[in-house]
Short mmCIF file of C-alpha atoms in Angstrom, two decimals:
data_model
loop_
_atom_site.label_atom_id
_atom_site.label_comp_id
_atom_site.label_asym_id
_atom_site.label_seq_id
_atom_site.Cartn_x
_atom_site.Cartn_y
_atom_site.Cartn_z
CA MET M 1 -23.25 13.59 5.51
CA ASN M 2 -24.97 13.18 2.27
CA LYS M 3 -24.04 10.86 -0.55
CA SER M 4 -23.47 12.29 -3.95
CA ASP M 5 -21.93 11.02 -7.15
CA LYS M 6 -22.12 14.36 -8.98
CA ILE M 7 -20.11 16.75 -7.09
CA ALA M 8 -16.56 16.85 -6.83
CA LEU M 9 -14.98 16.44 -3.44
CA ILE M 10 -12.01 18.14 -2.02
CA PHE M 11 -9.44 15.74 -0.62
CA PRO M 12 -7.62 16.15 1.70
CA PRO M 13 -8.40 19.51 3.69
CA PHE M 14 -4.93 21.10 3.08
CA GLY M 15 -4.58 24.87 2.46
CA LEU M 16 -8.28 25.43 1.90
CA SER M 17 -9.07 29.17 0.94
CA GLN M 18 -11.91 30.86 -0.87
CA GLY M 19 -9.68 31.56 -3.79
CA ASN M 20 -8.83 27.99 -4.57
CA LEU M 21 -12.16 26.53 -3.97
CA GLU M 22 -13.91 29.22 -6.24
CA SER M 23 -11.31 28.17 -9.07
CA ALA M 24 -12.04 24.51 -8.35
CA SER M 25 -15.88 25.04 -8.57
CA PHE M 26 -15.60 27.24 -11.85
CA LEU M 27 -14.30 24.10 -13.37
CA PHE M 28 -16.01 21.12 -11.67
CA GLY M 29 -19.37 22.93 -10.45
CA PRO M 30 -20.50 22.89 -6.70
CA LEU M 31 -17.62 21.08 -4.47
CA GLY M 32 -18.01 18.95 -1.15
CA VAL M 33 -15.62 20.26 1.20
CA CYS M 34 -14.85 17.40 3.60
CA LEU M 35 -13.81 18.70 6.94
CA PRO M 36 -13.49 16.55 9.90
CA TRP M 37 -15.24 17.40 13.05
CA TYR M 38 -14.14 20.69 14.89
CA MET M 39 -12.08 21.91 11.96
CA ASP M 40 -12.56 25.35 10.69
CA GLY M 41 -13.66 26.08 7.19
CA PRO M 42 -11.58 28.14 4.77
CA THR M 43 -10.61 31.64 5.55
CA GLY M 44 -13.34 34.18 4.68
CA GLN M 45 -16.95 33.89 4.83
CA GLY M 46 -16.41 33.48 8.44
CA GLY M 47 -15.33 29.94 7.79
CA ASN M 48 -18.22 29.06 5.91
CA ILE M 49 -18.41 28.56 1.89
CA ASN M 50 -20.27 30.33 -0.53
CA SER M 51 -23.48 28.47 -1.58
CA SER M 52 -22.50 28.69 -5.41
CA THR M 53 -18.95 27.29 -4.61
CA GLY M 54 -20.27 24.22 -2.61
CA SER M 55 -20.94 22.98 0.97
CA ILE M 56 -19.06 21.55 4.11
CA LEU M 57 -19.47 17.82 4.43
CA ARG M 58 -18.89 16.57 7.88
CA PRO M 59 -18.34 12.80 9.09
CA PRO M 60 -21.45 10.85 10.11
CA GLU M 61 -22.53 11.51 13.49
CA GLU M 62 -21.64 8.31 15.05
CA LEU M 63 -17.74 9.21 13.88
CA LYS M 64 -18.03 12.37 15.76
CA PRO M 65 -15.36 12.50 18.68
CA PRO M 66 -16.35 13.68 22.11
CA GLU M 67 -16.76 17.46 23.00
CA ASP M 68 -13.45 17.70 24.55
CA PHE M 69 -11.74 16.67 21.37
CA PRO M 70 -10.42 20.26 20.62
CA LYS M 71 -8.73 20.49 24.06
CA LEU M 72 -7.02 17.13 23.00
CA VAL M 73 -5.87 18.41 19.89
CA ARG M 74 -4.49 21.44 21.47
CA GLU M 75 -2.57 19.44 24.10
CA TYR M 76 -0.81 17.29 21.38
CA LEU M 77 0.04 20.49 19.57
CA ALA M 78 1.29 21.87 22.70
CA TRP M 79 3.42 18.74 23.42
CA MET M 80 4.78 18.86 19.75
CA GLU M 81 5.69 22.42 20.08
CA GLU M 82 7.61 21.93 23.35
CA HIS M 83 9.47 18.79 21.86
CA ALA M 84 10.62 20.48 18.77
CA ASP M 85 13.87 18.71 18.80
CA ARG M 86 11.77 15.49 18.19
CA SER M 87 10.15 15.15 14.71
CA ALA M 88 6.50 15.80 14.74
CA LEU M 89 6.47 13.40 11.86
CA SER M 90 7.97 10.63 14.05
CA PHE M 91 5.39 11.52 16.60
CA LEU M 92 2.53 11.16 14.03
CA SER M 93 4.30 7.98 13.00
CA ALA M 94 4.14 6.51 16.54
CA LEU M 95 0.47 7.41 16.75
CA THR M 96 -0.47 5.73 13.41
CA GLY M 97 1.75 2.71 13.84
CA THR M 98 3.91 3.53 10.86
CA ASN M 99 6.83 1.41 10.48
CA GLU M 100 9.41 3.73 12.13
CA PRO M 101 12.53 2.47 13.52
CA GLU M 102 11.60 0.69 16.94
CA ASP M 103 13.80 2.91 19.08
CA THR M 104 12.25 6.01 17.91
CA ARG M 105 8.73 4.79 18.28
CA TRP M 106 9.54 3.20 21.78
CA GLN M 107 10.77 6.62 22.92
CA ILE M 108 8.06 8.59 21.74
CA GLN M 109 5.39 5.91 23.30
CA LYS M 110 7.13 5.89 26.54
CA ILE M 111 7.09 9.69 26.76
CA LEU M 112 3.53 9.50 26.13
CA ARG M 113 2.94 6.83 28.91
CA GLU M 114 5.12 8.85 31.47
CA GLY M 115 3.01 12.03 31.17
CA SER M 116 5.47 14.39 29.29
CA ALA M 117 2.70 14.60 26.67
CA PRO M 118 -1.04 13.97 26.64
CA GLU M 119 -2.00 10.50 28.22
CA THR M 120 -2.89 7.75 25.92
CA SER M 121 -5.94 5.61 26.66
CA GLU M 122 -7.88 2.82 25.04
CA SER M 123 -9.75 5.56 23.43
CA ILE M 124 -6.87 6.55 21.31
CA LYS M 125 -7.06 3.40 19.66
CA ASN M 126 -10.83 4.06 18.60
CA ASP M 127 -10.60 5.00 14.80
CA ARG M 128 -12.75 7.84 15.12
CA LEU M 129 -10.53 9.60 17.28
CA LYS M 130 -7.27 8.56 15.65
CA TRP M 131 -8.61 9.55 11.93
CA HIS M 132 -9.53 12.93 13.39
CA LEU M 133 -6.19 13.24 15.13
CA ILE M 134 -4.32 12.46 11.98
CA LEU M 135 -5.92 14.94 9.76
CA HIS M 136 -6.05 17.69 12.48
CA LEU M 137 -2.23 17.39 13.30
CA ALA M 138 -1.40 16.70 9.62
CA VAL M 139 -3.19 20.01 8.62
CA ARG M 140 -1.37 21.79 11.21
CA LEU M 141 1.96 20.51 10.10
CA GLU M 142 1.27 21.59 6.60
CA GLN M 143 0.36 24.92 7.41
CA GLU M 144 3.49 25.47 9.32
CA ARG M 145 5.47 24.20 6.53
CA ARG M 146 3.97 26.50 3.90
CA GLU M 147 4.63 29.32 6.39
CA ALA M 148 8.18 28.45 6.69
CA GLU M 149 8.58 28.08 2.69
CA ASN M 150 6.85 31.51 2.25
CA THR M 151 9.43 33.05 4.77
CA LEU M 152 11.87 31.44 2.75
CA ARG M 153 11.03 32.67 -0.44
CA GLU M 154 10.47 36.07 0.71
CA SER M 155 14.03 36.36 2.25
CA ALA M 156 15.62 34.65 -1.14
CA ASN M 157 13.80 37.58 -2.95
CA GLN M 158 15.12 40.05 -0.70
CA GLY M 159 18.54 39.04 -1.49
CA SER M 160 21.63 39.17 1.25
CA PRO M 161 21.10 41.68 3.95
CA LEU M 162 24.87 42.45 3.71
CA LYS M 163 24.28 43.97 0.15
CA ASP M 164 23.56 47.51 1.16
CA ALA M 165 26.26 47.73 3.81
CA LEU M 166 28.92 46.42 1.34
CA GLY M 167 27.79 48.72 -1.59
CA GLU M 168 26.46 47.86 -5.07
CA GLU M 169 29.65 47.06 -6.39
CA ALA M 170 30.82 44.78 -3.67
CA GLU M 171 30.05 41.08 -4.35
CA SER M 172 28.98 38.73 -1.34
CA PRO M 173 27.70 35.35 -1.27
CA ASP M 174 23.89 35.43 -1.06
CA ILE M 175 23.39 32.47 1.19
CA MET M 176 19.72 32.83 1.05
CA LYS M 177 19.81 32.14 -2.74
CA ASP M 178 21.06 28.56 -2.24
CA ILE M 179 18.11 27.60 0.24
CA SER M 180 15.20 26.06 -1.63
CA PRO M 181 11.98 26.06 -0.15
CA SER M 182 11.62 22.12 -1.23
CA LEU M 183 14.29 21.68 1.78
CA ILE M 184 11.76 22.21 4.06
CA GLN M 185 10.52 18.94 5.45
CA PRO M 186 7.23 17.76 3.62
CA VAL M 187 4.02 17.18 5.32
CA ALA M 188 4.53 13.53 5.65
CA GLU M 189 6.69 10.82 4.46
CA ARG M 190 5.39 7.82 2.24
CA GLY M 191 4.06 6.10 5.40
CA LEU M 192 2.29 8.86 6.84
CA LEU M 193 0.70 10.07 3.58
CA MET M 194 -0.91 6.37 3.53
CA HIS M 195 -2.17 6.95 7.01
CA ILE M 196 -3.42 10.49 5.99
CA CYS M 197 -5.38 8.75 3.06
CA GLU M 198 -6.91 6.15 5.17
CA ALA M 199 -7.99 8.56 7.84
CA TRP M 200 -9.79 10.56 5.18
CA LEU M 201 -11.51 7.55 3.72
CA GLY M 202 -12.26 5.99 7.09
CA LEU M 203 -14.21 9.43 7.72
CA PHE M 204 -15.47 10.18 4.19
CA GLY M 205 -15.28 6.96 2.40
CA LYS M 206 -19.19 6.54 2.19
CA LEU M 207 -19.50 9.67 0.09
CA LEU M 208 -17.39 8.14 -2.58
CA GLN M 209 -19.61 6.98 -5.59
CA LYS M 210 -18.97 5.60 -9.16
CA GLU M 211 -18.64 8.75 -10.78
CA THR M 212 -16.91 10.82 -7.68
CA THR M 213 -14.23 13.14 -8.55
CA LEU M 214 -11.51 13.84 -6.21
CA VAL M 215 -9.81 17.35 -6.42
CA THR M 216 -6.72 18.16 -4.47
CA PHE M 217 -4.47 21.33 -4.23
CA HIS M 218 -1.72 19.19 -2.71
CA GLY M 219 1.01 17.92 -5.02
CA GLU M 220 2.55 15.33 -2.66
CA ILE M 221 -0.80 13.74 -2.15
CA TYR M 222 -1.54 13.50 -6.04
CA SER M 223 1.75 12.18 -6.69
CA PHE M 224 1.40 9.67 -3.80
CA VAL M 225 -2.02 8.17 -4.77
CA ASN M 226 -0.70 7.96 -8.41
CA SER M 227 2.29 6.01 -7.44
CA LEU M 228 0.06 3.68 -5.52
CA PHE M 229 -1.92 2.67 -8.55
CA GLU M 230 1.09 2.71 -10.89
CA GLU M 231 3.03 0.00 -8.74
CA THR M 232 -0.16 -1.96 -8.34
CA VAL M 233 -1.26 -1.90 -11.93
CA PHE M 234 2.47 -2.79 -12.96
CA GLU M 235 2.85 -5.65 -10.36
CA PHE M 236 -0.55 -7.16 -11.59
CA ASN M 237 -0.38 -6.23 -15.41
CA VAL M 238 -4.08 -4.50 -14.99
CA ILE M 239 -3.34 -1.76 -17.58
CA GLN M 240 -0.15 -0.64 -19.37
CA GLU M 241 -0.36 2.86 -17.72
CA LEU M 242 -2.86 5.18 -16.21
CA PRO M 243 -4.94 7.36 -18.28
CA ARG M 244 -3.97 11.02 -17.82
CA ALA M 245 -4.53 14.34 -19.19
CA SER M 246 -3.26 17.83 -18.27
CA PHE M 247 -3.85 21.51 -19.72
CA SER M 248 -3.65 25.04 -18.49
CA LEU M 249 -6.29 27.47 -18.22
CA GLY M 250 -6.69 31.26 -17.71
CA SER M 251 -7.34 31.71 -14.25
CA PRO M 252 -11.05 31.55 -13.23
CA LEU M 253 -10.25 34.33 -10.52
CA SER M 254 -9.83 36.90 -13.39
CA PRO M 255 -12.61 39.63 -13.27
CA THR M 256 -13.61 38.31 -16.74
CA HIS M 257 -14.37 34.67 -15.38
CA ARG M 258 -16.18 36.21 -12.38
CA LYS M 259 -18.68 37.85 -14.79
CA ALA M 260 -19.25 34.81 -16.65
CA GLY M 261 -23.13 34.04 -16.96
CA LYS M 262 -24.62 30.99 -15.37
CA GLU M 263 -25.13 29.28 -18.93
CA GLY M 264 -21.73 29.85 -19.90
CA LYS M 265 -20.24 28.18 -16.85
CA GLU M 266 -22.59 25.30 -17.27
CA ASP M 267 -21.47 24.79 -20.72
CA LEU M 268 -17.63 24.77 -19.73
CA THR M 269 -18.73 22.29 -17.00
CA LYS M 270 -20.14 19.85 -19.48
CA LYS M 271 -17.33 20.26 -21.77
CA LEU M 272 -15.00 19.31 -18.75
CA GLY M 273 -17.41 16.51 -17.83
CA SER M 274 -16.82 14.88 -21.20
CA VAL M 275 -13.03 14.70 -20.83
CA LEU M 276 -13.68 13.37 -17.32
CA TYR M 277 -15.77 10.59 -18.84
CA GLU M 278 -13.02 9.78 -21.11
CA LEU M 279 -10.49 9.38 -18.49
CA LYS M 280 -13.03 7.23 -16.31
CA ASN M 281 -13.55 4.87 -19.09
CA GLU M 282 -10.00 3.79 -19.89
CA LEU M 283 -11.16 1.15 -22.45
CA HIS M 284 -12.39 3.78 -24.56
CA TYR M 285 -9.24 6.06 -23.96
CA LYS M 286 -7.81 7.28 -27.17
CA GLU M 287 -5.02 9.92 -27.22
CA GLY M 288 -6.18 11.67 -30.26
CA ARG M 289 -9.58 12.20 -28.86
CA MET M 290 -8.56 13.13 -25.68
CA GLN M 291 -6.31 15.79 -27.04
CA GLU M 292 -9.03 17.08 -29.37
CA LYS M 293 -11.69 17.43 -26.37
CA ILE M 294 -9.08 19.08 -24.20
CA THR M 295 -8.19 21.64 -27.11
CA GLU M 296 -11.83 22.41 -27.41
CA LEU M 297 -12.22 22.85 -23.57
CA VAL M 298 -9.38 25.25 -23.37
CA HIS M 299 -10.33 27.32 -26.44
CA SER M 300 -13.78 27.85 -25.01
CA LEU M 301 -12.33 28.87 -21.72
CA GLN M 302 -9.62 31.43 -23.16
CA LYS M 303 -12.34 32.93 -25.38
CA MET M 304 -13.75 34.52 -22.03
CA LEU M 305 -10.34 36.11 -21.61
CA PRO M 306 -9.32 39.61 -22.99
CA PRO M 307 -5.84 39.98 -24.57
CA GLY M 308 -3.44 40.08 -21.67
CA GLU M 309 -5.19 38.46 -18.67
CA ASN M 310 -4.40 34.96 -19.86
CA SER M 311 -0.59 35.59 -17.98
CA HIS M 312 -2.26 34.07 -14.78
CA PHE M 313 -3.30 30.45 -15.15
CA ILE M 314 -4.23 27.44 -13.66
CA ARG M 315 -2.66 24.02 -14.50
CA VAL M 316 -5.19 21.10 -14.40
CA GLU M 317 -3.70 17.42 -14.09
CA MET M 318 -6.17 14.68 -14.22
CA CYS M 319 -5.75 10.91 -13.64
CA SER M 320 -8.08 7.86 -13.99
CA LEU M 321 -7.66 5.57 -11.03
CA PRO M 322 -8.60 2.08 -12.48
CA ASP M 323 -10.94 -0.17 -10.58
CA ILE M 324 -8.44 -2.62 -9.22
CA ARG M 325 -10.45 -3.85 -6.11
CA GLY M 326 -9.76 -7.73 -5.81
CA SER M 327 -8.65 -10.50 -3.97
CA HIS M 328 -4.82 -9.70 -4.94
CA LEU M 329 -5.15 -6.44 -2.77
CA SER M 330 -4.17 -6.84 0.92
CA ARG M 331 -6.39 -5.84 3.48
CA ASN M 332 -4.24 -2.77 4.65
CA GLN M 333 -4.33 -1.45 1.28
CA ALA M 334 -7.38 0.65 2.06
CA ALA M 335 -6.44 3.64 -0.15
CA LEU M 336 -6.41 1.44 -3.15
CA HIS M 337 -9.82 -0.12 -2.35
CA GLY M 338 -11.26 3.34 -1.47
CA PHE M 339 -9.94 5.22 -4.51
CA SER M 340 -10.32 2.82 -7.30
CA GLY M 341 -12.49 3.85 -10.09
CA LYS M 342 -12.25 7.45 -9.34
CA THR M 343 -10.83 10.36 -11.13
CA LEU M 344 -8.09 12.42 -9.29
CA VAL M 345 -7.61 15.79 -9.98
CA PHE M 346 -4.78 18.22 -9.15
CA LEU M 347 -4.87 21.90 -9.54
CA ARG M 348 -1.90 24.45 -9.29
CA GLU M 349 -1.77 28.19 -10.22
CA GLY M 350 1.08 30.00 -12.10
CA THR M 351 2.18 32.89 -13.83
CA GLU M 352 4.39 33.73 -16.81
CA ASN M 353 7.26 33.55 -14.20
CA GLY M 354 6.60 30.09 -12.73
CA GLU M 355 4.06 27.81 -11.26
CA ARG M 356 2.76 27.57 -7.59
CA THR M 357 0.24 25.26 -5.99
CA LEU M 358 -3.02 27.06 -5.32
CA ASN M 359 -2.57 26.73 -1.62
CA GLN M 360 0.51 28.63 -1.26
CA GLY M 361 -0.46 32.19 -0.78
CA THR M 362 -4.20 32.22 -1.58
#
């Protein structure tokens, strides 16, 4: 694992695909895709990453779990599937020590001790093992949630299965219309989102330098980290609000963008870099200047698109996380310490008919 303060790091490893990585690299240059040991890379390219897009980064060798770790993950996943009536999120909470109701945590730990699930041992308390387990299991839960959302969305688009049988003129209640994909349980509740952040920082925190940009394709993570800092700056009156910027661009996945020359891409990356610099330096943050730079960036990108191609776009949200490290932060606020002073970026894809996160269906 090599240190770098110039590349953007993907955080966390949810919903990775060649498509969203290509979109991110078009905007931010070569990426560092941080993957725990034994976790596969994105689909396509044989699990590897195109060298022009970036590279896969692993935790230090001293944090590598033993070779039988994949077997341990499979055993936990099998147990979670077998006990589908028990909340998988509650299971993860017990693993991480999240403040779940005592009876729930006690029951899960009792099941583990009695051998209905993989046996616990002192090694499970080892941070390197715990951090890897949290990320591996959380990624699997997120994949399952996304698949369930896609199934619901497809069912809703198809309409009621009774429509053909009842005839076109017959009106029947479409129960699928009232089912929202948002009803699917999210990857984690607030406590578990914190543990996901802490696990990622435990494995990759040494990569974070002063100028590091963190890119996520996951809206829950982006909102959660934002809320952590908002609550803290409000409580300690650090600054009035977090510096933010957002804008939409024509999709870098269009054929025109793919044909863009190297010099053109480098020029656009420099323009985006100036916007990021303004975000990172909140003392010089001026709304008017920010909007001027954003307008210049969007105009440069849109000039590369022929008429009609810009119906497919990418929404970019950026937030400068202030450096709030200090004695007023408790020791258990690792996420606040680790992300302080960094720039967080959320990318999501959309069309004229609506928006969706990049990791859905790419």
